[in-house]
mmCIF file of C-alpha atoms in Angstrom:
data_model
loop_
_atom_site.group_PDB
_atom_site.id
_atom_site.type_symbol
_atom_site.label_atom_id
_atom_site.label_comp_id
_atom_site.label_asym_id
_atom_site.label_seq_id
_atom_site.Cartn_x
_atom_site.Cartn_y
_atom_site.Cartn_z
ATOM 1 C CA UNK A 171 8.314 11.882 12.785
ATOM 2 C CA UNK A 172 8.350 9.504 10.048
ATOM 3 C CA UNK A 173 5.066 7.641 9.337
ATOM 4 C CA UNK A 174 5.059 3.688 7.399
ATOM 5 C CA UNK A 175 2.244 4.290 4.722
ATOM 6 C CA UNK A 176 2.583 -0.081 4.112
ATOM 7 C CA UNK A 177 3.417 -2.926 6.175
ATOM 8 C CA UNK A 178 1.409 -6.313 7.011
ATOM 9 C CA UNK A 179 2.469 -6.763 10.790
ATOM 10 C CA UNK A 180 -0.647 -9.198 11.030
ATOM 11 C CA UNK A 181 1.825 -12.355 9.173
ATOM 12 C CA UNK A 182 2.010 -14.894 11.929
ATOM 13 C CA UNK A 183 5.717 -14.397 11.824
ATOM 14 C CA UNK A 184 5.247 -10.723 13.620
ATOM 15 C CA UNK A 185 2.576 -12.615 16.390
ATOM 16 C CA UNK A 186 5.219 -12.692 19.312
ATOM 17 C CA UNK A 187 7.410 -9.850 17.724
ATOM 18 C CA UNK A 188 4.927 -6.722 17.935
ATOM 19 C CA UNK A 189 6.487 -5.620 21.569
ATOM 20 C CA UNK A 190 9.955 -5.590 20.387
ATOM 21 C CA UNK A 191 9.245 -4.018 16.368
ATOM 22 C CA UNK A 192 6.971 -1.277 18.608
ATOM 23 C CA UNK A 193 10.152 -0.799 21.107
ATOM 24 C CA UNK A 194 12.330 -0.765 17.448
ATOM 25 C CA UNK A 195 9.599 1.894 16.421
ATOM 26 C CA UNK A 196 9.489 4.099 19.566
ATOM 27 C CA UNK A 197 13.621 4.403 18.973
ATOM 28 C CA UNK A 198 13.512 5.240 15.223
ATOM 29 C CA UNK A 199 11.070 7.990 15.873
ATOM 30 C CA UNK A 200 8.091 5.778 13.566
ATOM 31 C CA UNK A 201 5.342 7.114 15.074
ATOM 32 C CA UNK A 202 2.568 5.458 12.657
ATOM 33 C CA UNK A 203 1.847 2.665 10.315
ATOM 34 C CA UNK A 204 -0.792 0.921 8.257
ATOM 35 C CA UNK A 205 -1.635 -2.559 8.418
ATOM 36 C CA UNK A 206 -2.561 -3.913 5.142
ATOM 37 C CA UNK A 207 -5.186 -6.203 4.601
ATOM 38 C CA UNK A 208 -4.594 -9.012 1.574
ATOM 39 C CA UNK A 209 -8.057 -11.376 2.120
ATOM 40 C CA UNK A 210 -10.821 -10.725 3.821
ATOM 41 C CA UNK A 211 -10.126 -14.253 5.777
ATOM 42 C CA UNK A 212 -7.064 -11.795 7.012
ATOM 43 C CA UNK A 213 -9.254 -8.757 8.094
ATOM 44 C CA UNK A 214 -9.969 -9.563 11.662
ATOM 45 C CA UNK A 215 -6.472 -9.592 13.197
ATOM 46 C CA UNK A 216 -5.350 -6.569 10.642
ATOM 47 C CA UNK A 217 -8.194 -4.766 12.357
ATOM 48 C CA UNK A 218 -7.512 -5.743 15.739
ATOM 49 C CA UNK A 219 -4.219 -4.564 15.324
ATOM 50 C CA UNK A 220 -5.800 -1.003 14.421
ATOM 51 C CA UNK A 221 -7.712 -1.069 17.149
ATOM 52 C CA UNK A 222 -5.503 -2.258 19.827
ATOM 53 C CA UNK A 223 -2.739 0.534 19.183
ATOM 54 C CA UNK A 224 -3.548 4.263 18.208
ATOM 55 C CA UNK A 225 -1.028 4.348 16.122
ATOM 56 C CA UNK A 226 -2.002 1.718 13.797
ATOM 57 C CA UNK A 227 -4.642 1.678 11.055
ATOM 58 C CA UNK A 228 -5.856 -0.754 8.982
ATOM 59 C CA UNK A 229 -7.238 -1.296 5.248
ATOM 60 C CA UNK A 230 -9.552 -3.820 4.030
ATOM 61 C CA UNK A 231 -8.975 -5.673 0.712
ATOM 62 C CA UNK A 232 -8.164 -8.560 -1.237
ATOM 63 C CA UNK A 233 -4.458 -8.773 -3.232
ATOM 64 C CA UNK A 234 -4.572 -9.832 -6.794
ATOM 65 C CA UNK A 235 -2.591 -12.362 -6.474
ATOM 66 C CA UNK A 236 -4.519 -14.333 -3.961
ATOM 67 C CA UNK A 237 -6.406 -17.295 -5.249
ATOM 68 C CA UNK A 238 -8.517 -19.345 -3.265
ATOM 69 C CA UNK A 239 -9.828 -17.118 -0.752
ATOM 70 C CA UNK A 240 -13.132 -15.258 -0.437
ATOM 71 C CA UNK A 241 -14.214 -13.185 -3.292
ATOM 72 C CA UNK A 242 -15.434 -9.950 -2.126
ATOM 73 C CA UNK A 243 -18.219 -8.009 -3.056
ATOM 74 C CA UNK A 244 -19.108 -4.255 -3.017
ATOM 75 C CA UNK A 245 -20.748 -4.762 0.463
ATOM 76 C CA UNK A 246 -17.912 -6.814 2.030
ATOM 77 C CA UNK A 247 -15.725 -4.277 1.136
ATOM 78 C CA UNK A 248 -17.727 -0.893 2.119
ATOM 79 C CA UNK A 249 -19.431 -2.431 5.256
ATOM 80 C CA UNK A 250 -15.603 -3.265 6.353
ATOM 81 C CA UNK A 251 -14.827 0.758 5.811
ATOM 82 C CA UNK A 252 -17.382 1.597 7.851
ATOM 83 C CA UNK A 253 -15.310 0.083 10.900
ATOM 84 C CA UNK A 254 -12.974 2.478 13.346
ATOM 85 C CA UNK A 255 -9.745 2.554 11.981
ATOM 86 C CA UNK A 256 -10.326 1.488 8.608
ATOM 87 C CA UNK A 257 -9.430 4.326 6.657
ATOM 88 C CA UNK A 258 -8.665 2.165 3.103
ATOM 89 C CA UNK A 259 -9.712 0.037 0.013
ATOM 90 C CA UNK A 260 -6.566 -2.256 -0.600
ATOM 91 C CA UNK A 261 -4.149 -3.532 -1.339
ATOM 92 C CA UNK A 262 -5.402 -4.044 -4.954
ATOM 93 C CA UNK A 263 -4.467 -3.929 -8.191
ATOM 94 C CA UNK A 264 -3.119 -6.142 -11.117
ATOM 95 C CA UNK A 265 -0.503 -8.470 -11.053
ATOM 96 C CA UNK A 266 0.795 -9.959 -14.325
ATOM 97 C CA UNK A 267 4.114 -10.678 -13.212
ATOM 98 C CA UNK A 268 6.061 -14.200 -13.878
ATOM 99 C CA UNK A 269 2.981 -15.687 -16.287
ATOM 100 C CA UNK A 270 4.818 -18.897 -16.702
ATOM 101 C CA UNK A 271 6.174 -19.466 -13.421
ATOM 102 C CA UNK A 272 3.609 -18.117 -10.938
ATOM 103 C CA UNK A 273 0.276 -18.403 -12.836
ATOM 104 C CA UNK A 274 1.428 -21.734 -14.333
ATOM 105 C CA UNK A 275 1.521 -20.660 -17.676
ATOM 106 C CA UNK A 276 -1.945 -18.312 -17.682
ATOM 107 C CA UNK A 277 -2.259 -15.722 -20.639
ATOM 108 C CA UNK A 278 -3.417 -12.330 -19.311
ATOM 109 C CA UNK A 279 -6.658 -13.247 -21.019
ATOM 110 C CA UNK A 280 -7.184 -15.600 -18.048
ATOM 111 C CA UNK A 281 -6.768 -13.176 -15.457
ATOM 112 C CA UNK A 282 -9.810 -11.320 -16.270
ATOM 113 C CA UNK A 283 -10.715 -12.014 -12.113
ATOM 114 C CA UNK A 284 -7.958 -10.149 -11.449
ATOM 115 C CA UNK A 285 -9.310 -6.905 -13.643
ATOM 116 C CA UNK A 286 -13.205 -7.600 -12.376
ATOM 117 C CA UNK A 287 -12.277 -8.182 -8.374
ATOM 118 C CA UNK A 288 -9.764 -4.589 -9.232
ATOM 119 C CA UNK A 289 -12.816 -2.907 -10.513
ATOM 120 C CA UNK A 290 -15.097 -3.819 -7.264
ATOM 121 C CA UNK A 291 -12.220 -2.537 -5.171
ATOM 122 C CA UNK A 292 -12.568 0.758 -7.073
ATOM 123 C CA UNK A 293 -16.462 0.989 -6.792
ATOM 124 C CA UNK A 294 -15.895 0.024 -3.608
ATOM 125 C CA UNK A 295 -13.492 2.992 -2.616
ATOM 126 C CA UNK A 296 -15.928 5.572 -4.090
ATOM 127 C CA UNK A 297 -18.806 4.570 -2.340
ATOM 128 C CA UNK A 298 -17.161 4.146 0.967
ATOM 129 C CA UNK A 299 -15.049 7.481 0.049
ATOM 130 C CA UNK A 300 -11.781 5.997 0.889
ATOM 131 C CA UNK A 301 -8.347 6.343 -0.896
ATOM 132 C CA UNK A 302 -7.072 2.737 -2.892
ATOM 133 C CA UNK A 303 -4.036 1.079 -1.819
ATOM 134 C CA UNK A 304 -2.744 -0.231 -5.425
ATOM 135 C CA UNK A 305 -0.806 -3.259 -6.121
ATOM 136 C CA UNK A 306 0.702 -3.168 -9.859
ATOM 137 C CA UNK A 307 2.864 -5.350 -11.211
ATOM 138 C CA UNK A 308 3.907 -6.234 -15.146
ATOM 139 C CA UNK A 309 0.860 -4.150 -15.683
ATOM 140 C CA UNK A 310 1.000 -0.886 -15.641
ATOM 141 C CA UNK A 311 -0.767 -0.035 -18.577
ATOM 142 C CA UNK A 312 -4.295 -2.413 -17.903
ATOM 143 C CA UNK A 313 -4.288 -0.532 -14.203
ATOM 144 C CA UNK A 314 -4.055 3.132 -15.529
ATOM 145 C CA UNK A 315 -7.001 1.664 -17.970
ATOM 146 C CA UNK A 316 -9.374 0.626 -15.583
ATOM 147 C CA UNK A 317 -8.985 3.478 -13.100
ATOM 148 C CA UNK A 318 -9.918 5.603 -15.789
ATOM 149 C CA UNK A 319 -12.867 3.452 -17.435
ATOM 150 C CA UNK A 320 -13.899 3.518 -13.641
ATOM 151 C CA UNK A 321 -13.728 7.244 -13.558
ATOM 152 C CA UNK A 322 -10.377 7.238 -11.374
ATOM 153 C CA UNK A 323 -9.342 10.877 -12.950
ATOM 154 C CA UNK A 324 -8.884 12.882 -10.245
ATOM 155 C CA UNK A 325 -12.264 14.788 -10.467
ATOM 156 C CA UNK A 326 -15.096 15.145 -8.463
ATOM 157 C CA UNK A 327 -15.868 11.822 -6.736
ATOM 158 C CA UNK A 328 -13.152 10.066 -7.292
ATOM 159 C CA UNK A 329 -11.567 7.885 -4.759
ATOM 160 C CA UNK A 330 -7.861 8.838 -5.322
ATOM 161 C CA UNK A 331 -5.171 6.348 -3.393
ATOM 162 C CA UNK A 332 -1.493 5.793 -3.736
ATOM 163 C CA UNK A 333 0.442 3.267 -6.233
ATOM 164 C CA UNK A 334 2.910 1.135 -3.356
ATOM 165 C CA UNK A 335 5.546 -0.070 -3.337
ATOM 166 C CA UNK A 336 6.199 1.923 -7.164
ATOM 167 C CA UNK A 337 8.537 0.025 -9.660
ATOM 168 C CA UNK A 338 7.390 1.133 -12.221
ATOM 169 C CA UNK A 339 9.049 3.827 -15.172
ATOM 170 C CA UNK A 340 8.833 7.825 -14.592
ATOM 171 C CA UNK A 341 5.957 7.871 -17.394
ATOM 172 C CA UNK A 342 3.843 5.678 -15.435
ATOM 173 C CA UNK A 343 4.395 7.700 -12.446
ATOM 174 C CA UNK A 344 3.700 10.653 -14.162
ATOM 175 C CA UNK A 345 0.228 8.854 -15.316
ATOM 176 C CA UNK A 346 -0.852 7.917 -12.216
ATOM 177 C CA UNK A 347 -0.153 11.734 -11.051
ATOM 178 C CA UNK A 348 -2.206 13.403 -13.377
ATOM 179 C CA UNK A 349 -4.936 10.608 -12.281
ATOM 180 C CA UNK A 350 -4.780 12.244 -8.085
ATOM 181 C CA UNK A 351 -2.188 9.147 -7.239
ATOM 182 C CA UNK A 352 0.378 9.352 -4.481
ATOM 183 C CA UNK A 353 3.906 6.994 -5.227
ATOM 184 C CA UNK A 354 4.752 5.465 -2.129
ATOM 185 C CA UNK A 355 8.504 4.237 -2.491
ATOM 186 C CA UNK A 356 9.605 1.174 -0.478
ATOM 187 C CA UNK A 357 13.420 -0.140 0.369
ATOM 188 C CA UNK A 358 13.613 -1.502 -3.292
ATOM 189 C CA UNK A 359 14.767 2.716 -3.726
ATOM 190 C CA UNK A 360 17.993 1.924 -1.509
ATOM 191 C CA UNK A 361 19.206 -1.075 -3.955
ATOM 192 C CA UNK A 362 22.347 -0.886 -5.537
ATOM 193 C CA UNK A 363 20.063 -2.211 -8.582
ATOM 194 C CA UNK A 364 17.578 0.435 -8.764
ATOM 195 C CA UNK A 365 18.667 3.528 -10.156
ATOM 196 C CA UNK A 366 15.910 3.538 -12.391
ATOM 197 C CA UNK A 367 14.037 3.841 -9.226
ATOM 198 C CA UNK A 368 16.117 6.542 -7.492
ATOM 199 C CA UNK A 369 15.371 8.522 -10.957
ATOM 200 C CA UNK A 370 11.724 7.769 -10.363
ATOM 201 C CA UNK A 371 12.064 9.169 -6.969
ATOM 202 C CA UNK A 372 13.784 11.983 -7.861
ATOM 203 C CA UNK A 373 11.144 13.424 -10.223
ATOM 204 C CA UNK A 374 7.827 13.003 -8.268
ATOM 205 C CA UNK A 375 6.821 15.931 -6.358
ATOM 206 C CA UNK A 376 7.461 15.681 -2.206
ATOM 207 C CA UNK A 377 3.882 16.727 -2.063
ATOM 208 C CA UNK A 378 3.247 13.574 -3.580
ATOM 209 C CA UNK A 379 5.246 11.288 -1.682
ATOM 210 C CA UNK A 380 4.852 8.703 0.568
ATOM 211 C CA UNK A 381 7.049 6.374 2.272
ATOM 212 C CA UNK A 382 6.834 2.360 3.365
ATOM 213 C CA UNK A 383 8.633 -0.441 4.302
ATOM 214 C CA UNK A 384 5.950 -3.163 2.856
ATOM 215 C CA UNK A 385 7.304 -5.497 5.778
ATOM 216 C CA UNK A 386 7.952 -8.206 6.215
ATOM 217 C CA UNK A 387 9.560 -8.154 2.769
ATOM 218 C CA UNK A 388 12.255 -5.556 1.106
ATOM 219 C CA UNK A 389 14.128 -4.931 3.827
ATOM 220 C CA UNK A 390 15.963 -1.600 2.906
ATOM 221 C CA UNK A 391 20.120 -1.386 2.636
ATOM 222 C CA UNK A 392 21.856 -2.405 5.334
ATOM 223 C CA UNK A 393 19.303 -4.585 6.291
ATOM 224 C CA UNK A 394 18.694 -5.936 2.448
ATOM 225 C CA UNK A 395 17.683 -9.860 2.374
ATOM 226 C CA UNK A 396 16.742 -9.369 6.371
ATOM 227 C CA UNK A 397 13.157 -9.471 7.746
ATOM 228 C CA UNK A 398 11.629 -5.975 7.467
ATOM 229 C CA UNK A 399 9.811 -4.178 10.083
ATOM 230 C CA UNK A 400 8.370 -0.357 9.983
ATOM 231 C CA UNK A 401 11.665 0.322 11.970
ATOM 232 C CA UNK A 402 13.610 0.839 8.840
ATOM 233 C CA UNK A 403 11.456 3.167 7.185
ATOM 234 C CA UNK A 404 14.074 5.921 7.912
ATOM 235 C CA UNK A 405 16.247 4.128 5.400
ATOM 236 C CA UNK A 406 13.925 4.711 2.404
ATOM 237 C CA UNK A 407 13.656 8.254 3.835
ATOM 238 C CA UNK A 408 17.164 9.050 4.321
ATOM 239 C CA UNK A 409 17.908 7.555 0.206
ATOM 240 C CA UNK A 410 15.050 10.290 -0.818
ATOM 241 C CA UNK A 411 16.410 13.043 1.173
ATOM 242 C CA UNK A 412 19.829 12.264 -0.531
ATOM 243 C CA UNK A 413 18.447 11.938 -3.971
ATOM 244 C CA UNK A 414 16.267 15.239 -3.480
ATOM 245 C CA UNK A 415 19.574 17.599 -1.615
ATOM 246 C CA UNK A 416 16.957 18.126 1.349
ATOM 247 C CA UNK A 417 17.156 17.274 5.327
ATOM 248 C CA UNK A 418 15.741 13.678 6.592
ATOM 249 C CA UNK A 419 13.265 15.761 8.588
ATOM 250 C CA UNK A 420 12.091 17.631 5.354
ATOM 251 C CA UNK A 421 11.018 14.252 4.139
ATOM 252 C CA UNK A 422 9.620 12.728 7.115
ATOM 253 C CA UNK A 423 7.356 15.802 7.448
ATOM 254 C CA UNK A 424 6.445 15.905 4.214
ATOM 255 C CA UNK A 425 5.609 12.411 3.716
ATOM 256 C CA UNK A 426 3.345 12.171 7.062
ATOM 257 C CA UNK A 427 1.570 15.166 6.271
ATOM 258 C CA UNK A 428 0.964 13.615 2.921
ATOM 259 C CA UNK A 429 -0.016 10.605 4.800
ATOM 260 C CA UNK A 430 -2.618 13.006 7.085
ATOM 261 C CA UNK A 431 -3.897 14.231 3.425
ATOM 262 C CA UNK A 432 -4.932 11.467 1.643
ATOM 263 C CA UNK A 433 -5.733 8.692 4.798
ATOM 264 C CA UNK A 434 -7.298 11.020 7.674
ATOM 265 C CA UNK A 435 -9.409 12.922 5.706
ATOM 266 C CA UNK A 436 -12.457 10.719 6.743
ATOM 267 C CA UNK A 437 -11.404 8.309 9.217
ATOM 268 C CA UNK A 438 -14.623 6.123 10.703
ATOM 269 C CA UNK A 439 -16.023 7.547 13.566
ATOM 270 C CA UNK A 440 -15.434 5.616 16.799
ATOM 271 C CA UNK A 441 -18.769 5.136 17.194
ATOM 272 C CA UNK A 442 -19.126 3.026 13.724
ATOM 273 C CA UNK A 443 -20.282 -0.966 14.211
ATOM 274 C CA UNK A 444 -20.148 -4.024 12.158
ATOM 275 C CA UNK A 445 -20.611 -7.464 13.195
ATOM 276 C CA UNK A 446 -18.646 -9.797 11.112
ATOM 277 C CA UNK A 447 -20.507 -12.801 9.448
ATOM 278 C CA UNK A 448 -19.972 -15.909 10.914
#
């Protein structure tokens, strides 16, 4: 019934946990999720995971944020599509958020990697023809800019994707809607803090919906400050169904169809092969 459009079940922490969060699944009628790749030194055991359970599938990407790791290329990126399972460019994006504090006092100037490794994930995503998983954070405005200098307007060609884990303001959500985007909300929608977000919620169109827990983090009310797990993806569900005056199962359809629409529409054949550099 309900479908978790983000989670990153390959953390060590979930290693010796994936019988019981499936079992936690099975109950809470979660019948799907995506495993989200962050570095390409990550993609491996996110794509085992896809292949090991046919209810998993997996993305292949490297997260702003992540410094230190293995820069990819076009290639890397659309040779990794090509696998079974592999049905998305992501999670990536632009992250701008705490300059001082996280990016020891960097000026957005200095995070021109972050636009240029953003901008292969897009080329990336059109040549492979898969959606974008897209990470944006305190910068909104510099990620609407470069999907559309990228030719990210919806047209012909275009990649389309979903903004996760949205926190951003109804205009920007509106922006990335007239740009093809899906808004997946995450548990942050069931905070006592986040009416701004229930607003946000309330105004996108079902048909544009999707759901996720982005696990393990943002565990959703009751569970808030807890480890999350796909199993609570009900919770974000159940907040929308409130907000929107419309049945849980009214939003868990919608949202997995939605899901069907913009992942499944080219899944890799079976039959796909890729050796992995050494």
């Amino acid at each position: 019934m309900f479908t978790d459009s983000h989670c990153h079940l390959a953390m060590p922490e979930f290693l010796d946990q994936l019988p019981g969060i499936r079992q936690a699944m099975a109950a809470a009628q979660v019948d799907r999720a995506l495993c989200i790749c962050t570095t390409l030194e990550e993609f491996g055991q996110v794509h085992a995971l896809a292949t090991a359970y046919d209810n998993f599938w997996a993305t292949v990407g490297v997260h702003p944020d992540n410094e230190g790791v293995q820069e990819p290329s076009v290639d890397d990126l659309v040779r990794r599509a090509a696998l079974p399972r592999v049905i998305a460019i992501g999670e990536t994006g632009l992250d701008y958020y705490g300059m001082e504090e996280r990016k020891g006092g960097r000026s957005i100037a200095d995070l021109e990697w972050q636009r240029e490794r953003f901008r292969t994930h897009i080329r990336a995503a059109r040549q492979s023809a898969r959606p974008l998983v897209i990470h944006t954070r305190s910068a909104s405005a510099d990620t609407l800019a470069i999907l559309r200098e990228e030719g990210e307007d919806g047209g012909a060609g275009a990649a389309g994707g979903v903004f996760h884990c949205f926190t951003e303001t109804a205009e920007v959500a509106r922006s990335a809607l007239e740009l093809g985007f899906y808004i997946s909300f995450s548990g942050i929608v069931t905070f006592k803090n986040a009416q701004h977000l229930r607003d946000v919620a309330a105004f996108v169109p079902l048909e544009s919906m999707l759901i996720e827990t982005d696990s393990p983090y943002l565990a959703p009310v009751p569970y808030r400050g807890k480890q999350n797990n796909p199993s609570y993806v009900p919770f974000v569900a159940r907040q929308i169904a409130e907000l929107r005056g419309l049945a849980l199962e009214e939003v868990a359809r919608a949202t997995s169809a939605n899901f069907d629409r913009l992942f499944l529409r080219a899944e890799p054949s079976a039959a796909a092969s890729f050796h992995l550099p050494s």
